[in-house]
């Protein structure tokens, strides 16, 4: 299926900085999800969002389900070296699940 | 819980050979998914099963690919014959609800 539009493709930041990434689609989704993938591993679910406008936190991570249901945002506050990895968004409606191309995050100590 | 278990972790084979990837889903999960990840195309859903029955195989690239789920605790993805363009990381995921999927560590396939 068509990929979601995820940006930025990559980010290089200093430890302690905040990070923002987003995902957009031309289609409406009922669920938005954010995954993190470490090198050599599979994606791990970070946050799931089920309702338009929903704002959910998981530690230093905060994600929002866009009001239009066509986008979602992920913020990471006070980044640390272990935040390094690839972050994927995913949108789901019925039996249709699509993934973004990922945002590769590098954190410099 | 051991999570989703995939084997082998790495597979190197020659063009034309048959390749079989294996997956053990999390116990109690009704859904099982096979994905392929490449730099060019990202994460693509190949096929998924619900209660051991294939539901949507529209993502399977071509007839060289086949997947089976003979029971609730085991699934295979087979490529026969393999080609260099099949080189990728293949993930298996399982879930109790369609959208909350738990991924295995993947099988990195290299076809020479």
PDB file of C-alpha atoms in Angstrom:
ATOM      1  CA  UNK A   1       0.000   0.000   0.000  1.00  0.00           C
ATOM      2  CA  UNK A   2       0.965   3.636  -0.287  1.00  0.00           C
ATOM      3  CA  UNK A   3       3.394   4.759   2.362  1.00  0.00           C
ATOM      4  CA  UNK A   4       2.645   7.549   4.760  1.00  0.00           C
ATOM      5  CA  UNK A   5       4.648  10.778   4.419  1.00  0.00           C
ATOM      6  CA  UNK A   6       6.987  10.922   7.362  1.00  0.00           C
ATOM      7  CA  UNK A   7       9.381  13.795   8.032  1.00  0.00           C
ATOM      8  CA  UNK A   8      12.099  14.563   8.538  1.00  0.00           C
ATOM      9  CA  UNK A   9      13.953  11.623   7.017  1.00  0.00           C
ATOM     10  CA  UNK A  10      16.824  12.090   9.449  1.00  0.00           C
ATOM     11  CA  UNK A  11      17.817  14.264  12.360  1.00  0.00           C
ATOM     12  CA  UNK A  12      21.147  14.972  14.021  1.00  0.00           C
ATOM     13  CA  UNK A  13      20.773  16.559  17.431  1.00  0.00           C
ATOM     14  CA  UNK A  14      22.723  17.191  20.600  1.00  0.00           C
ATOM     15  CA  UNK A  15      21.944  15.288  23.747  1.00  0.00           C
ATOM     16  CA  UNK A  16      19.395  17.219  25.784  1.00  0.00           C
ATOM     17  CA  UNK A  17      17.602  18.744  22.810  1.00  0.00           C
ATOM     18  CA  UNK A  18      13.952  18.157  22.045  1.00  0.00           C
ATOM     19  CA  UNK A  19      12.890  16.349  18.870  1.00  0.00           C
ATOM     20  CA  UNK A  20       9.770  16.590  16.757  1.00  0.00           C
ATOM     21  CA  UNK A  21       8.701  14.443  13.832  1.00  0.00           C
ATOM     22  CA  UNK A  22       5.440  14.029  12.007  1.00  0.00           C
ATOM     23  CA  UNK A  23       3.489  11.843   9.684  1.00  0.00           C
ATOM     24  CA  UNK A  24       0.835  12.841   7.172  1.00  0.00           C
ATOM     25  CA  UNK A  25      -1.509  11.024   4.847  1.00  0.00           C
ATOM     26  CA  UNK A  26      -4.146  11.774   2.268  1.00  0.00           C
ATOM     27  CA  UNK A  27      -6.299   9.124   3.947  1.00  0.00           C
ATOM     28  CA  UNK A  28      -8.090   9.143   7.272  1.00  0.00           C
ATOM     29  CA  UNK A  29      -7.011   6.631   9.877  1.00  0.00           C
ATOM     30  CA  UNK A  30      -8.704   5.364  13.032  1.00  0.00           C
ATOM     31  CA  UNK A  31      -5.474   4.562  14.851  1.00  0.00           C
ATOM     32  CA  UNK A  32      -2.033   6.103  14.731  1.00  0.00           C
ATOM     33  CA  UNK A  33       0.967   4.279  16.131  1.00  0.00           C
ATOM     34  CA  UNK A  34       4.608   5.131  16.688  1.00  0.00           C
ATOM     35  CA  UNK A  35       7.343   2.506  16.672  1.00  0.00           C
ATOM     36  CA  UNK A  36      11.079   2.629  17.321  1.00  0.00           C
ATOM     37  CA  UNK A  37      13.550   0.308  15.631  1.00  0.00           C
ATOM     38  CA  UNK A  38      17.028  -0.271  17.003  1.00  0.00           C
ATOM     39  CA  UNK A  39      19.761  -1.597  14.689  1.00  0.00           C
ATOM     40  CA  UNK A  40      19.356  -5.308  14.024  1.00  0.00           C
ATOM     41  CA  UNK A  41      16.017  -5.481  15.803  1.00  0.00           C
ATOM     42  CA  UNK A  42      12.353  -5.299  14.953  1.00  0.00           C
ATOM     43  CA  UNK A  43      10.156  -2.254  15.532  1.00  0.00           C
ATOM     44  CA  UNK A  44       8.922  -1.811  19.085  1.00  0.00           C
ATOM     45  CA  UNK A  45       5.625  -0.084  19.801  1.00  0.00           C
ATOM     46  CA  UNK A  46       6.040   3.193  21.688  1.00  0.00           C
ATOM     47  CA  UNK A  47       2.622   4.839  21.651  1.00  0.00           C
ATOM     48  CA  UNK A  48      -0.823   4.053  20.235  1.00  0.00           C
ATOM     49  CA  UNK A  49      -3.438   6.755  19.603  1.00  0.00           C
ATOM     50  CA  UNK A  50      -7.107   5.962  19.087  1.00  0.00           C
ATOM     51  CA  UNK A  51      -8.993   9.226  18.956  1.00  0.00           C
ATOM     52  CA  UNK A  52      -8.697  12.446  16.958  1.00  0.00           C
ATOM     53  CA  UNK A  53      -7.053  15.123  19.082  1.00  0.00           C
ATOM     54  CA  UNK A  54      -5.717  12.608  21.573  1.00  0.00           C
ATOM     55  CA  UNK A  55      -2.442  13.492  23.248  1.00  0.00           C
ATOM     56  CA  UNK A  56      -0.597  10.610  24.900  1.00  0.00           C
ATOM     57  CA  UNK A  57       2.708  10.467  26.748  1.00  0.00           C
ATOM     58  CA  UNK A  58       5.114   7.653  27.469  1.00  0.00           C
ATOM     59  CA  UNK A  59       7.925   9.001  29.599  1.00  0.00           C
ATOM     60  CA  UNK A  60       9.768  11.630  27.580  1.00  0.00           C
ATOM     61  CA  UNK A  61       7.734  10.784  24.488  1.00  0.00           C
ATOM     62  CA  UNK A  62       4.519  12.561  23.588  1.00  0.00           C
ATOM     63  CA  UNK A  63       2.403  11.821  20.547  1.00  0.00           C
ATOM     64  CA  UNK A  64      -0.726  13.402  19.154  1.00  0.00           C
ATOM     65  CA  UNK A  65      -3.481  12.163  16.867  1.00  0.00           C
ATOM     66  CA  UNK A  66      -4.250  15.027  14.485  1.00  0.00           C
ATOM     67  CA  UNK A  67      -7.703  16.567  14.476  1.00  0.00           C
ATOM     68  CA  UNK A  68      -8.159  15.826  10.774  1.00  0.00           C
ATOM     69  CA  UNK A  69      -7.238  12.148  11.421  1.00  0.00           C
ATOM     70  CA  UNK A  70      -4.762  12.464   8.581  1.00  0.00           C
ATOM     71  CA  UNK A  71      -1.674  13.205  10.631  1.00  0.00           C
ATOM     72  CA  UNK A  72       0.204  12.496  13.817  1.00  0.00           C
ATOM     73  CA  UNK A  73       3.166  13.967  15.665  1.00  0.00           C
ATOM     74  CA  UNK A  74       5.806  12.550  17.968  1.00  0.00           C
ATOM     75  CA  UNK A  75       7.904  14.645  20.309  1.00  0.00           C
ATOM     76  CA  UNK A  76      10.863  13.484  22.361  1.00  0.00           C
ATOM     77  CA  UNK A  77      11.986  15.775  25.146  1.00  0.00           C
ATOM     78  CA  UNK A  78      15.496  16.034  26.565  1.00  0.00           C
ATOM     79  CA  UNK A  79      16.989  13.467  24.200  1.00  0.00           C
ATOM     80  CA  UNK A  80      19.564  10.974  25.449  1.00  0.00           C
ATOM     81  CA  UNK A  81      22.001   8.753  23.507  1.00  0.00           C
ATOM     82  CA  UNK A  82      19.750   5.684  23.759  1.00  0.00           C
ATOM     83  CA  UNK A  83      17.070   7.525  21.774  1.00  0.00           C
ATOM     84  CA  UNK A  84      19.144   6.773  18.685  1.00  0.00           C
ATOM     85  CA  UNK A  85      17.258   4.673  16.176  1.00  0.00           C
ATOM     86  CA  UNK A  86      14.622   4.817  13.477  1.00  0.00           C
ATOM     87  CA  UNK A  87      11.142   5.994  14.397  1.00  0.00           C
ATOM     88  CA  UNK A  88       8.205   4.816  12.309  1.00  0.00           C
ATOM     89  CA  UNK A  89       4.662   6.056  12.245  1.00  0.00           C
ATOM     90  CA  UNK A  90       1.818   3.755  11.250  1.00  0.00           C
ATOM     91  CA  UNK A  91      -1.794   4.459  10.432  1.00  0.00           C
ATOM     92  CA  UNK A  92      -4.563   1.897  10.635  1.00  0.00           C
ATOM     93  CA  UNK A  93      -8.148   1.780   9.414  1.00  0.00           C
ATOM     94  CA  UNK A  94      -9.954  -1.533   9.330  1.00  0.00           C
ATOM     95  CA  UNK A  95      -7.616  -4.092   7.854  1.00  0.00           C
ATOM     96  CA  UNK A  96      -5.451  -1.470   6.219  1.00  0.00           C
ATOM     97  CA  UNK A  97      -2.203  -0.656   8.023  1.00  0.00           C
ATOM     98  CA  UNK A  98       0.488   1.528   6.478  1.00  0.00           C
ATOM     99  CA  UNK A  99       3.894   2.636   7.660  1.00  0.00           C
ATOM    100  CA  UNK A 100       5.943   5.747   7.137  1.00  0.00           C
ATOM    101  CA  UNK A 101       9.462   5.494   5.727  1.00  0.00           C
ATOM    102  CA  UNK A 102      10.942   6.336   9.117  1.00  0.00           C
ATOM    103  CA  UNK A 103      12.920   9.137  10.767  1.00  0.00           C
ATOM    104  CA  UNK A 104      16.511   8.221  11.566  1.00  0.00           C
ATOM    105  CA  UNK A 105      17.562   9.932  14.783  1.00  0.00           C
ATOM    106  CA  UNK A 106      21.191  10.480  15.764  1.00  0.00           C
ATOM    107  CA  UNK A 107      21.976  11.945  19.165  1.00  0.00           C
ATOM    108  CA  UNK A 108      25.434  13.377  19.779  1.00  0.00           C
ATOM    109  CA  UNK A 109      26.632  13.155  23.379  1.00  0.00           C
TER     110      UNK A 109
ATOM    111  CA  UNK B   1       6.735 -14.004  27.485  1.00  0.00           C
ATOM    112  CA  UNK B   2       9.455 -14.695  24.917  1.00  0.00           C
ATOM    113  CA  UNK B   3       7.940 -12.449  22.276  1.00  0.00           C
ATOM    114  CA  UNK B   4       7.786 -13.245  18.577  1.00  0.00           C
ATOM    115  CA  UNK B   5      10.575 -15.618  17.640  1.00  0.00           C
ATOM    116  CA  UNK B   6      11.991 -15.734  14.140  1.00  0.00           C
ATOM    117  CA  UNK B   7      14.564 -18.063  12.663  1.00  0.00           C
ATOM    118  CA  UNK B   8      17.062 -17.954  11.243  1.00  0.00           C
ATOM    119  CA  UNK B   9      18.348 -14.475  12.123  1.00  0.00           C
ATOM    120  CA  UNK B  10      20.544 -14.421   9.048  1.00  0.00           C
ATOM    121  CA  UNK B  11      20.311 -16.399   5.831  1.00  0.00           C
ATOM    122  CA  UNK B  12      22.711 -16.296   2.929  1.00  0.00           C
ATOM    123  CA  UNK B  13      21.796 -18.289  -0.124  1.00  0.00           C
ATOM    124  CA  UNK B  14      22.449 -18.459  -3.824  1.00  0.00           C
ATOM    125  CA  UNK B  15      20.068 -17.399  -6.516  1.00  0.00           C
ATOM    126  CA  UNK B  16      17.638 -20.158  -7.412  1.00  0.00           C
ATOM    127  CA  UNK B  17      17.687 -21.829  -4.022  1.00  0.00           C
ATOM    128  CA  UNK B  18      14.635 -22.286  -1.842  1.00  0.00           C
ATOM    129  CA  UNK B  19      14.490 -20.223   1.323  1.00  0.00           C
ATOM    130  CA  UNK B  20      12.218 -20.869   4.302  1.00  0.00           C
ATOM    131  CA  UNK B  21      11.756 -18.352   7.070  1.00  0.00           C
ATOM    132  CA  UNK B  22      10.088 -19.342  10.299  1.00  0.00           C
ATOM    133  CA  UNK B  23       8.035 -17.565  12.920  1.00  0.00           C
ATOM    134  CA  UNK B  24       6.592 -18.431  16.304  1.00  0.00           C
ATOM    135  CA  UNK B  25       4.024 -15.826  17.348  1.00  0.00           C
ATOM    136  CA  UNK B  26       3.213 -14.767  20.885  1.00  0.00           C
ATOM    137  CA  UNK B  27       0.936 -17.318  22.496  1.00  0.00           C
ATOM    138  CA  UNK B  28      -2.699 -16.286  22.385  1.00  0.00           C
ATOM    139  CA  UNK B  29      -2.336 -13.855  19.504  1.00  0.00           C
ATOM    140  CA  UNK B  30      -4.863 -14.372  16.730  1.00  0.00           C
ATOM    141  CA  UNK B  31      -3.124 -12.358  14.031  1.00  0.00           C
ATOM    142  CA  UNK B  32       0.181 -13.042  12.336  1.00  0.00           C
ATOM    143  CA  UNK B  33       1.825 -10.747   9.817  1.00  0.00           C
ATOM    144  CA  UNK B  34       4.784 -11.074   7.468  1.00  0.00           C
ATOM    145  CA  UNK B  35       6.599  -7.887   6.442  1.00  0.00           C
ATOM    146  CA  UNK B  36       9.564  -7.113   4.230  1.00  0.00           C
ATOM    147  CA  UNK B  37      11.851  -4.157   4.912  1.00  0.00           C
ATOM    148  CA  UNK B  38      14.213  -2.624   2.362  1.00  0.00           C
ATOM    149  CA  UNK B  39      15.916   0.735   2.110  1.00  0.00           C
ATOM    150  CA  UNK B  40      14.067   1.553  -1.085  1.00  0.00           C
ATOM    151  CA  UNK B  41      10.536   0.519  -0.132  1.00  0.00           C
ATOM    152  CA  UNK B  42      10.542   0.645   3.663  1.00  0.00           C
ATOM    153  CA  UNK B  43       8.280  -1.711   5.580  1.00  0.00           C
ATOM    154  CA  UNK B  44       5.811  -3.578   3.389  1.00  0.00           C
ATOM    155  CA  UNK B  45       3.072  -5.926   4.515  1.00  0.00           C
ATOM    156  CA  UNK B  46       3.267  -9.165   2.548  1.00  0.00           C
ATOM    157  CA  UNK B  47       0.485 -11.252   4.049  1.00  0.00           C
ATOM    158  CA  UNK B  48      -1.436 -11.670   7.252  1.00  0.00           C
ATOM    159  CA  UNK B  49      -3.350 -14.487   8.920  1.00  0.00           C
ATOM    160  CA  UNK B  50      -6.230 -14.448  11.349  1.00  0.00           C
ATOM    161  CA  UNK B  51      -6.818 -17.640  13.333  1.00  0.00           C
ATOM    162  CA  UNK B  52      -4.378 -19.433  11.015  1.00  0.00           C
ATOM    163  CA  UNK B  53      -6.307 -18.455   7.882  1.00  0.00           C
ATOM    164  CA  UNK B  54      -4.667 -16.198   5.265  1.00  0.00           C
ATOM    165  CA  UNK B  55      -6.779 -13.065   5.017  1.00  0.00           C
ATOM    166  CA  UNK B  56      -4.888 -10.723   2.720  1.00  0.00           C
ATOM    167  CA  UNK B  57      -1.954 -11.781   0.558  1.00  0.00           C
ATOM    168  CA  UNK B  58      -2.122  -8.840  -1.822  1.00  0.00           C
ATOM    169  CA  UNK B  59       1.332  -7.721  -0.725  1.00  0.00           C
ATOM    170  CA  UNK B  60       3.041 -10.945  -1.768  1.00  0.00           C
ATOM    171  CA  UNK B  61       5.335  -9.898  -4.615  1.00  0.00           C
ATOM    172  CA  UNK B  62       4.772 -12.865  -6.909  1.00  0.00           C
ATOM    173  CA  UNK B  63       4.136 -16.558  -7.075  1.00  0.00           C
ATOM    174  CA  UNK B  64       7.645 -17.338  -5.887  1.00  0.00           C
ATOM    175  CA  UNK B  65       6.491 -16.304  -2.418  1.00  0.00           C
ATOM    176  CA  UNK B  66       4.206 -18.448  -0.304  1.00  0.00           C
ATOM    177  CA  UNK B  67       3.230 -18.439   3.354  1.00  0.00           C
ATOM    178  CA  UNK B  68       1.595 -21.008   5.564  1.00  0.00           C
ATOM    179  CA  UNK B  69       0.316 -21.174   9.104  1.00  0.00           C
ATOM    180  CA  UNK B  70      -0.356 -24.833   9.925  1.00  0.00           C
ATOM    181  CA  UNK B  71      -1.184 -24.062  13.557  1.00  0.00           C
ATOM    182  CA  UNK B  72      -1.489 -21.177  15.980  1.00  0.00           C
ATOM    183  CA  UNK B  73       2.142 -21.349  17.050  1.00  0.00           C
ATOM    184  CA  UNK B  74       4.000 -21.572  13.761  1.00  0.00           C
ATOM    185  CA  UNK B  75       4.202 -19.910  10.378  1.00  0.00           C
ATOM    186  CA  UNK B  76       6.574 -20.081   7.426  1.00  0.00           C
ATOM    187  CA  UNK B  77       7.393 -17.779   4.548  1.00  0.00           C
ATOM    188  CA  UNK B  78       8.933 -19.551   1.601  1.00  0.00           C
ATOM    189  CA  UNK B  79      10.674 -18.134  -1.447  1.00  0.00           C
ATOM    190  CA  UNK B  80      11.246 -20.535  -4.318  1.00  0.00           C
ATOM    191  CA  UNK B  81      13.290 -19.857  -6.360  1.00  0.00           C
ATOM    192  CA  UNK B  82      15.047 -16.982  -4.631  1.00  0.00           C
ATOM    193  CA  UNK B  83      16.459 -14.013  -6.549  1.00  0.00           C
ATOM    194  CA  UNK B  84      18.955 -11.291  -5.552  1.00  0.00           C
ATOM    195  CA  UNK B  85      16.154  -8.705  -5.446  1.00  0.00           C
ATOM    196  CA  UNK B  86      14.571 -10.690  -2.610  1.00  0.00           C
ATOM    197  CA  UNK B  87      17.424  -9.610  -0.340  1.00  0.00           C
ATOM    198  CA  UNK B  88      15.841  -7.762   2.579  1.00  0.00           C
ATOM    199  CA  UNK B  89      14.958  -8.069   6.230  1.00  0.00           C
ATOM    200  CA  UNK B  90      11.794 -10.083   6.756  1.00  0.00           C
ATOM    201  CA  UNK B  91       9.772  -9.489   9.895  1.00  0.00           C
ATOM    202  CA  UNK B  92       7.055 -11.505  11.478  1.00  0.00           C
ATOM    203  CA  UNK B  93       4.628  -9.784  13.841  1.00  0.00           C
ATOM    204  CA  UNK B  94       1.704 -11.000  15.898  1.00  0.00           C
ATOM    205  CA  UNK B  95      -1.162  -9.339  17.691  1.00  0.00           C
ATOM    206  CA  UNK B  96      -4.387  -9.964  19.555  1.00  0.00           C
ATOM    207  CA  UNK B  97      -5.858  -6.793  18.078  1.00  0.00           C
ATOM    208  CA  UNK B  98      -5.054  -6.040  14.447  1.00  0.00           C
ATOM    209  CA  UNK B  99      -3.401  -2.705  15.083  1.00  0.00           C
ATOM    210  CA  UNK B 100      -1.178  -3.413  18.116  1.00  0.00           C
ATOM    211  CA  UNK B 101       1.487  -5.555  16.529  1.00  0.00           C
ATOM    212  CA  UNK B 102       4.555  -7.026  18.174  1.00  0.00           C
ATOM    213  CA  UNK B 103       7.477  -7.629  15.884  1.00  0.00           C
ATOM    214  CA  UNK B 104      10.140 -10.297  15.931  1.00  0.00           C
ATOM    215  CA  UNK B 105      13.814  -9.465  15.522  1.00  0.00           C
ATOM    216  CA  UNK B 106      13.702 -10.259  11.816  1.00  0.00           C
ATOM    217  CA  UNK B 107      15.557 -12.475   9.371  1.00  0.00           C
ATOM    218  CA  UNK B 108      18.161 -10.769   7.232  1.00  0.00           C
ATOM    219  CA  UNK B 109      18.164 -12.516   3.869  1.00  0.00           C
ATOM    220  CA  UNK B 110      20.963 -12.159   1.353  1.00  0.00           C
ATOM    221  CA  UNK B 111      20.546 -13.817  -2.031  1.00  0.00           C
ATOM    222  CA  UNK B 112      23.790 -13.905  -3.985  1.00  0.00           C
TER     223      UNK B 112
END
